[in-house]
mmCIF file of C-alpha atoms in Angstrom:
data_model
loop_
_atom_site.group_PDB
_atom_site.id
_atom_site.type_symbol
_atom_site.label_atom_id
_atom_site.label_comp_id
_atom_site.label_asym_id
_atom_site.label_seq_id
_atom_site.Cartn_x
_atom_site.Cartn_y
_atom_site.Cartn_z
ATOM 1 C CA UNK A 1425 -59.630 35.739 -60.004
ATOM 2 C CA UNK A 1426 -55.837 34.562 -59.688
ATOM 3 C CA UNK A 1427 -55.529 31.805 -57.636
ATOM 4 C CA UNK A 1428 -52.274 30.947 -55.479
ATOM 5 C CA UNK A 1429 -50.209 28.181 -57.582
ATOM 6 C CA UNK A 1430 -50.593 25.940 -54.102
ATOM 7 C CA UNK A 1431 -54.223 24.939 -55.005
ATOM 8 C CA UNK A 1432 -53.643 24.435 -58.401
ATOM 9 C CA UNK A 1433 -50.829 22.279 -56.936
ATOM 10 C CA UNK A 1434 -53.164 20.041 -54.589
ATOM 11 C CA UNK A 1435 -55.651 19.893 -57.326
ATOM 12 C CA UNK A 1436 -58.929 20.113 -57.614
ATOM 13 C CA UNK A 1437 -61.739 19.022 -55.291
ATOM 14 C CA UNK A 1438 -65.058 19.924 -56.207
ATOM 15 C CA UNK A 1439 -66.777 21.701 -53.423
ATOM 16 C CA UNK A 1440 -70.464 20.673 -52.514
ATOM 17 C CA UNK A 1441 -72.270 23.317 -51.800
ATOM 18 C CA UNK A 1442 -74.749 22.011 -48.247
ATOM 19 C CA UNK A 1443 -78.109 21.027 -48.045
ATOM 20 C CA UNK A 1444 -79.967 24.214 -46.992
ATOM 21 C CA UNK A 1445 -80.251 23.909 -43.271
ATOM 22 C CA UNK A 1446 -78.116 21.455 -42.252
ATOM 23 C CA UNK A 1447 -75.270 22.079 -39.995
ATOM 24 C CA UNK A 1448 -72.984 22.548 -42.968
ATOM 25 C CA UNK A 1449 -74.792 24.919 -44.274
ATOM 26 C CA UNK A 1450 -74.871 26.936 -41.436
ATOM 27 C CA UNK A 1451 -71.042 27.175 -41.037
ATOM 28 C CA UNK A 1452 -70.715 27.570 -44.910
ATOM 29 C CA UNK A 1453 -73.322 31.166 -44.345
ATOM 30 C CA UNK A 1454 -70.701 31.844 -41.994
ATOM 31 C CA UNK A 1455 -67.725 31.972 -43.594
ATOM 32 C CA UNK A 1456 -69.617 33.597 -46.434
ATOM 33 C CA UNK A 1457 -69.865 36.651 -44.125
ATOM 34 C CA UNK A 1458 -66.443 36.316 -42.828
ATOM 35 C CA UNK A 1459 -64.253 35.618 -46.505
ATOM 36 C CA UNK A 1460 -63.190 37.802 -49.706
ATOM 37 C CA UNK A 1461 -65.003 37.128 -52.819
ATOM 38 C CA UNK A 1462 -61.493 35.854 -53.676
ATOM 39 C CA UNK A 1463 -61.558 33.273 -50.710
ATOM 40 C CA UNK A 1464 -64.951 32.153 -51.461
ATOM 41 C CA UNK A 1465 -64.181 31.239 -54.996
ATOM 42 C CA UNK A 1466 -61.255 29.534 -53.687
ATOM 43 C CA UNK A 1467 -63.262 27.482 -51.613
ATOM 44 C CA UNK A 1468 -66.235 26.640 -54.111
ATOM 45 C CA UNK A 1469 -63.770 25.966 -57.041
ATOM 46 C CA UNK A 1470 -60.532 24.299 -54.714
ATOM 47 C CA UNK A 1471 -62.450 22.800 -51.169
ATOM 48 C CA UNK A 1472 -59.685 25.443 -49.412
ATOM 49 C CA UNK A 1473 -58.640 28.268 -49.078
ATOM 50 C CA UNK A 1474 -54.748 29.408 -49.141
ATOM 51 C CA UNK A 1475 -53.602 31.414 -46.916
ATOM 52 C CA UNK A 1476 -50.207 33.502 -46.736
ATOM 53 C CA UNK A 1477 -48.499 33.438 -43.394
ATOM 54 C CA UNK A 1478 -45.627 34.789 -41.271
ATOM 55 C CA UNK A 1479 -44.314 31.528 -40.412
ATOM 56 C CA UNK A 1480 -45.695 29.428 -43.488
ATOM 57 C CA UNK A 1481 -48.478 29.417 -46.066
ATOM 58 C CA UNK A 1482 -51.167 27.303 -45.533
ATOM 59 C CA UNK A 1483 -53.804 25.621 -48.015
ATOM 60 C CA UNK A 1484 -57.319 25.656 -45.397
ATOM 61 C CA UNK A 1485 -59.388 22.629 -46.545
ATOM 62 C CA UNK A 1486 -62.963 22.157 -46.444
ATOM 63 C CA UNK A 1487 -62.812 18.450 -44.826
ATOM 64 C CA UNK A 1488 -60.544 20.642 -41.507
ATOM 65 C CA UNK A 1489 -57.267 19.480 -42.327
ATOM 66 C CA UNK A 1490 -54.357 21.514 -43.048
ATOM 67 C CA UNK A 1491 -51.695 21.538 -45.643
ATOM 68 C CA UNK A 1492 -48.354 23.406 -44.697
ATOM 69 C CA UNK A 1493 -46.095 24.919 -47.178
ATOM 70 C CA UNK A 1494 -42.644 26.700 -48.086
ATOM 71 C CA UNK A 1495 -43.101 27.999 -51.082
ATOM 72 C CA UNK A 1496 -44.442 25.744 -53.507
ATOM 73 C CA UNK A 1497 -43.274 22.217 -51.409
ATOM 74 C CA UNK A 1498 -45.905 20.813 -48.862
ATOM 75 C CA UNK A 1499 -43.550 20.332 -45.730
ATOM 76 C CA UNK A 1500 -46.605 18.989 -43.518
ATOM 77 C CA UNK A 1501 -49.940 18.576 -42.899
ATOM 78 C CA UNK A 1502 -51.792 20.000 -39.741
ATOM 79 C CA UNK A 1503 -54.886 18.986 -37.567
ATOM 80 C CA UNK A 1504 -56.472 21.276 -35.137
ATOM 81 C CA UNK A 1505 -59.805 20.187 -34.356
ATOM 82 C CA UNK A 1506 -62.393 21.666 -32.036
ATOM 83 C CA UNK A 1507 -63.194 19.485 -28.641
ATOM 84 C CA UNK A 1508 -65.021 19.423 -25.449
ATOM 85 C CA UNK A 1509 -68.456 20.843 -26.742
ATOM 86 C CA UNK A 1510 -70.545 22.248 -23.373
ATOM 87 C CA UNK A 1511 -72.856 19.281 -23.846
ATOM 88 C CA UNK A 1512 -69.874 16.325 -23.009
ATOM 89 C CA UNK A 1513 -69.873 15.028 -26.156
ATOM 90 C CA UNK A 1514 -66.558 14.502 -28.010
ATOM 91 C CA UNK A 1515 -64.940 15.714 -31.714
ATOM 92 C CA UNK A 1516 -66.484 14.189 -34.334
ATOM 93 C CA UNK A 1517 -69.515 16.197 -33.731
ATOM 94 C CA UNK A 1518 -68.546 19.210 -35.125
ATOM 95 C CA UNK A 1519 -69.681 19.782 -38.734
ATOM 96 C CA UNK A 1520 -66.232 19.745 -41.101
ATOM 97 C CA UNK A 1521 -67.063 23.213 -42.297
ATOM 98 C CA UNK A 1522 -66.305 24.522 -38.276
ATOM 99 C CA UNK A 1523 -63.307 22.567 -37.939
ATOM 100 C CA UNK A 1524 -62.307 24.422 -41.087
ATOM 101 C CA UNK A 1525 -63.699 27.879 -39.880
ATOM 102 C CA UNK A 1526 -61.624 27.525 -37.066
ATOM 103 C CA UNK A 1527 -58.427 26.259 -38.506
ATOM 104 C CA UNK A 1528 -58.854 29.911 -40.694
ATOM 105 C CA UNK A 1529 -59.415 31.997 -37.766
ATOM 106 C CA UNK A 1530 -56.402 30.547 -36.057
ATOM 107 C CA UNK A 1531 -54.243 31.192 -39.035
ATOM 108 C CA UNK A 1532 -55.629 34.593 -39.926
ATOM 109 C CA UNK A 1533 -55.010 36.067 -36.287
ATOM 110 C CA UNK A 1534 -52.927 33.608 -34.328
ATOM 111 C CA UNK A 1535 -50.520 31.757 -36.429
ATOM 112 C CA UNK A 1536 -48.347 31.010 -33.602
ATOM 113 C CA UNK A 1537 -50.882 28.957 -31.469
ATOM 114 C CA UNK A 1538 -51.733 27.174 -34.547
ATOM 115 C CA UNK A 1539 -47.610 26.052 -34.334
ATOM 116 C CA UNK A 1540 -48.067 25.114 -30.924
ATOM 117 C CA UNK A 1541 -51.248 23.626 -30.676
ATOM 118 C CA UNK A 1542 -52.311 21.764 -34.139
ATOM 119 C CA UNK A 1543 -50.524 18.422 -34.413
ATOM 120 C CA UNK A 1544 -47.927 18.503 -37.565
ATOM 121 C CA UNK A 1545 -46.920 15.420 -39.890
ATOM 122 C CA UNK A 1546 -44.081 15.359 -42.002
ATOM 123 C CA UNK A 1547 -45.080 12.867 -43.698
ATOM 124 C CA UNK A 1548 -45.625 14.083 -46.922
ATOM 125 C CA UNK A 1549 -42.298 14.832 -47.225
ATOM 126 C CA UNK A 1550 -39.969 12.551 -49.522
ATOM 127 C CA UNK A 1551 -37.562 10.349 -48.534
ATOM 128 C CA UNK A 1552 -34.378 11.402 -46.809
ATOM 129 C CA UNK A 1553 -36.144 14.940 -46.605
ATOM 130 C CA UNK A 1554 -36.961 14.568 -43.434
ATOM 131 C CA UNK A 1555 -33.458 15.894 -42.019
ATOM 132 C CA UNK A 1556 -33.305 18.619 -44.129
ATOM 133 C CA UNK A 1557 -36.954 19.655 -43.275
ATOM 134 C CA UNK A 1558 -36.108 19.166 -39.535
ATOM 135 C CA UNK A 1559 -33.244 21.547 -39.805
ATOM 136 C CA UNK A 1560 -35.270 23.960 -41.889
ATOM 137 C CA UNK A 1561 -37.905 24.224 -39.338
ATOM 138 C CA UNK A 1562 -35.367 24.524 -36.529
ATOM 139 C CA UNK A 1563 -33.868 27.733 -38.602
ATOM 140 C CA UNK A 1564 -37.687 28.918 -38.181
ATOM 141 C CA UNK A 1565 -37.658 28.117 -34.787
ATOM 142 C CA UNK A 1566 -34.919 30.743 -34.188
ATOM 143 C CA UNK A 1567 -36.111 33.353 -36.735
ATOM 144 C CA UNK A 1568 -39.474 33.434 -35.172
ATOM 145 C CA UNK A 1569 -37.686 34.429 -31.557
ATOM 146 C CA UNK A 1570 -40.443 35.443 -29.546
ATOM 147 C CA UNK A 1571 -41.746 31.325 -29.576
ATOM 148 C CA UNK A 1572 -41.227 30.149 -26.601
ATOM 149 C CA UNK A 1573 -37.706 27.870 -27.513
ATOM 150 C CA UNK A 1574 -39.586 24.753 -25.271
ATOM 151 C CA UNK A 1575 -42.496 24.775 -27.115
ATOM 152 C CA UNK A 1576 -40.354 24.247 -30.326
ATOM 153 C CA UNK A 1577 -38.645 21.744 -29.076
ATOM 154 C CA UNK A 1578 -41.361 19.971 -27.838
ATOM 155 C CA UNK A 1579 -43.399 20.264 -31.191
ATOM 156 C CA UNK A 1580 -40.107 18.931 -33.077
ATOM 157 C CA UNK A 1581 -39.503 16.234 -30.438
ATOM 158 C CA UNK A 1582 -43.256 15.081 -31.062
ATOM 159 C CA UNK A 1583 -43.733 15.532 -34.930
ATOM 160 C CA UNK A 1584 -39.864 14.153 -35.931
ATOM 161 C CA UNK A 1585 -39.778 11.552 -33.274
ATOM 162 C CA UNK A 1586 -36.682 11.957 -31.653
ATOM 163 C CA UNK B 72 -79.426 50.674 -36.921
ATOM 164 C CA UNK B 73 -76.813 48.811 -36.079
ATOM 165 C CA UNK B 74 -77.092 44.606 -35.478
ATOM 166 C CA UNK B 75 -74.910 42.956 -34.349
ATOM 167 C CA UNK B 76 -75.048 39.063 -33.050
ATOM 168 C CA UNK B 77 -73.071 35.889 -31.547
ATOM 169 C CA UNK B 78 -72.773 32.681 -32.816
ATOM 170 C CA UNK B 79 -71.223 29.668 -32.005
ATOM 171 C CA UNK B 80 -69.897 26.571 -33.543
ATOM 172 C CA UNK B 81 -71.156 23.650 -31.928
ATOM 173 C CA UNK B 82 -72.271 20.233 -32.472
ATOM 174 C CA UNK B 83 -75.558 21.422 -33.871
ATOM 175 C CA UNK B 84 -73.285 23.254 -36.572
ATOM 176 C CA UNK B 85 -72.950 26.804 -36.509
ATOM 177 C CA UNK B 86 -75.446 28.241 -34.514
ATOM 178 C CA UNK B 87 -77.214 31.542 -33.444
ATOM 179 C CA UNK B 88 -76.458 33.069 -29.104
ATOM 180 C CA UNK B 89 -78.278 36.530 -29.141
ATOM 181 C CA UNK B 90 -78.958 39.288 -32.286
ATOM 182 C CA UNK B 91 -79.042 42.688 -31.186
ATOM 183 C CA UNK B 92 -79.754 45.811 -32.441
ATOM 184 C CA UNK B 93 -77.402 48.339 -30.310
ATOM 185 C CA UNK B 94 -79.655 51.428 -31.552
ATOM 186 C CA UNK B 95 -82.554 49.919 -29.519
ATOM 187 C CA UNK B 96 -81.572 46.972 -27.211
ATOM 188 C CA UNK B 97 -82.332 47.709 -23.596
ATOM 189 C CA UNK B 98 -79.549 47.442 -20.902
ATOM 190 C CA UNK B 99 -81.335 43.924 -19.193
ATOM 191 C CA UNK B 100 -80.786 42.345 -22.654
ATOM 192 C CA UNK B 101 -77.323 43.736 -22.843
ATOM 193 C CA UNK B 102 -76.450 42.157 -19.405
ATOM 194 C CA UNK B 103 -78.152 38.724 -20.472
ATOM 195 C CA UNK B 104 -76.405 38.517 -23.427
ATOM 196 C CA UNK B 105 -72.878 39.499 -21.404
ATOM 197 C CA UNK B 106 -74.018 36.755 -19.331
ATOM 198 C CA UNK B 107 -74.034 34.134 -21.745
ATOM 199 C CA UNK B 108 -70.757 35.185 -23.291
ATOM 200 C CA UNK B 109 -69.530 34.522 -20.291
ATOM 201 C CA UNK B 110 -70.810 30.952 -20.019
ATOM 202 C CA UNK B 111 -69.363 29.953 -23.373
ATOM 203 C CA UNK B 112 -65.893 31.942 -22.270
ATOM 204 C CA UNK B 113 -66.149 29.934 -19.189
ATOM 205 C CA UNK B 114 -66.481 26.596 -21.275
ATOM 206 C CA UNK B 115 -63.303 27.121 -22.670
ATOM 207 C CA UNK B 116 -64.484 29.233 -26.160
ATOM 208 C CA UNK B 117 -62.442 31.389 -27.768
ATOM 209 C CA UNK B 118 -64.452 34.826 -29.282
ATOM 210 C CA UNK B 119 -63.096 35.789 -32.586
ATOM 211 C CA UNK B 120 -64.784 39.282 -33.896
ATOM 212 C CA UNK B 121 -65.255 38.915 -37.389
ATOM 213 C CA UNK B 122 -67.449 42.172 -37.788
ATOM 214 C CA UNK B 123 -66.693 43.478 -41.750
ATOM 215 C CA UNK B 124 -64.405 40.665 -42.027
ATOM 216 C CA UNK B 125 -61.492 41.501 -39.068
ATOM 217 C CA UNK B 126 -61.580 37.763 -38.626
ATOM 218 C CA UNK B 127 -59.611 37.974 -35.789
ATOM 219 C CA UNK B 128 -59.162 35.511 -32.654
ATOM 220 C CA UNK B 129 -59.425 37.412 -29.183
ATOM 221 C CA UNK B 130 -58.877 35.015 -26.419
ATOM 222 C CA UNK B 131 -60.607 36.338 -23.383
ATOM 223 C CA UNK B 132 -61.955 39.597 -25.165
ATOM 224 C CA UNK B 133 -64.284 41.025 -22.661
ATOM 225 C CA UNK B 134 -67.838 40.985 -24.454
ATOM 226 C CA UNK B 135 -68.281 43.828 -27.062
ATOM 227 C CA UNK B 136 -71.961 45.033 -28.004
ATOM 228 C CA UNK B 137 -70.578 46.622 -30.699
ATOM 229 C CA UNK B 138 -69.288 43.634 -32.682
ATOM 230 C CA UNK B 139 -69.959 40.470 -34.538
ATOM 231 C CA UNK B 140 -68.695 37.753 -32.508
ATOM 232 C CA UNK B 141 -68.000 33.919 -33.586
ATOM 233 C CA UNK B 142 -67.431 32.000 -30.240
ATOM 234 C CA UNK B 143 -65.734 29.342 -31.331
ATOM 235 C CA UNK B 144 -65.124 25.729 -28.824
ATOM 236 C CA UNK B 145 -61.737 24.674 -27.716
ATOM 237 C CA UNK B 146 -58.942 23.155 -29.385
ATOM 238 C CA UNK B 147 -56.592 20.700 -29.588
ATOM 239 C CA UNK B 148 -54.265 19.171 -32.247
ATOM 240 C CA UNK B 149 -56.341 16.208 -33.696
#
């Protein structure tokens, strides 16, 4: 099974499989009916799953969170987390394996609301990258087109801190 | 036979909405289970069909009997 050099890159993180019948193991049946053999393994072996994008690739973890790349250089992380559950109550309920399921449905199917919605750090990035990572993401910005040029702004404005 | 279900994430973890089997299910159940997709759409969840992995988002996909659907809650950057 050849894995994607990015989670060899983030290392390894031993995946627990859940306790049968808890909420984790719920989600975890889930995504076993929704994933490749290939992402599967990924997830047991890496806790994530990589995923090749339009605008990015992505490394899915376990835990929710995000990691963004350009080729093999993390250029942020990304949170998207689910809210406002019908019963009032507020985000930390969700088990981490939904928070993760959704995070891959988003960047499976609709890449670009993950852009405008999820909030992105740069702060991964080295020092004195973060110009050249602003202006790198700008040139995505206008290769992507159809993104509405506000909502770029916007995300820059908010993630760069201008 | 043909099953097909929806499920949602939610604070219980991922949980079971309706099963189905479209072969025999009667047109009442049909319309309560249309019903209750349109609570959770109503509540702000997004469907995604993930029937033989399309794993695909659908934001405000009419219901479908003939799918798997994942109803998943709204989000927001974190």
């Amino acid at each position: 099974m050849p894995f994607p050099g990015a989670l060899e890159m983030l290392g390894h993180c031993r995946f627990r499989t859940p306790v049968e019948n808890s909420t984790q193991w719920r989600a975890f049946e889930t995504f076993k009916r929704m994933a490749s053999a290939d992402e599967l393994g990924q997830l047991q072996h890496y806790s994530g799953v990589f995923i090749k994008g339009r605008m990015a690739d992505y490394v899915v973890k376990a835990s929710g969170g995000t990691v963004v790349l350009r080729g093999t250089e993390v250029i942020a992380t990304g949170c998207l987390v689910l809210t406002m559950p019908d019963d009032g109550t507020y985000l930390e309920v969700y088990p981490g394996l939904d928070h993760f399921i959704a995070n891959y449905l988003v960047l499976k199917s609709q890449e670009r609301y993950y852009w405008k919605t999820a909030i992105l750090s740069v702060r991964d990035v080295g020092q004195g990258r973060v110009e050249e990572v602003r202006r790198e993401l700008e040139l995505e910005r206008e290769r992507a087109g159809s993104v509405p040029r506000q909502t770029w702004a916007e995300w820059l404005s908010f993630t760069l801190g201008d | 036979m043909a099953r097909h279900f929806i499920r949602r994430l939610s604070s219980e973890g991922d949980s079971p909405v309706a099963e189905w089997d479209t072969t025999t299910v009667t047109r009442d159940r049909l319309e309560e289970i249309e019903i209750e997709y349109n609570r959770l759409m109503a509540a702000g969840a997004t469907p995604a069909d993930i029937t033989d992995k399309r794993n695909e988002l659908k934001p405000g996909a009419k219901f479908d009997p003939n799918a798997d659907t994942l109803m998943i809650p709204r989000m927001t950057g974190g």
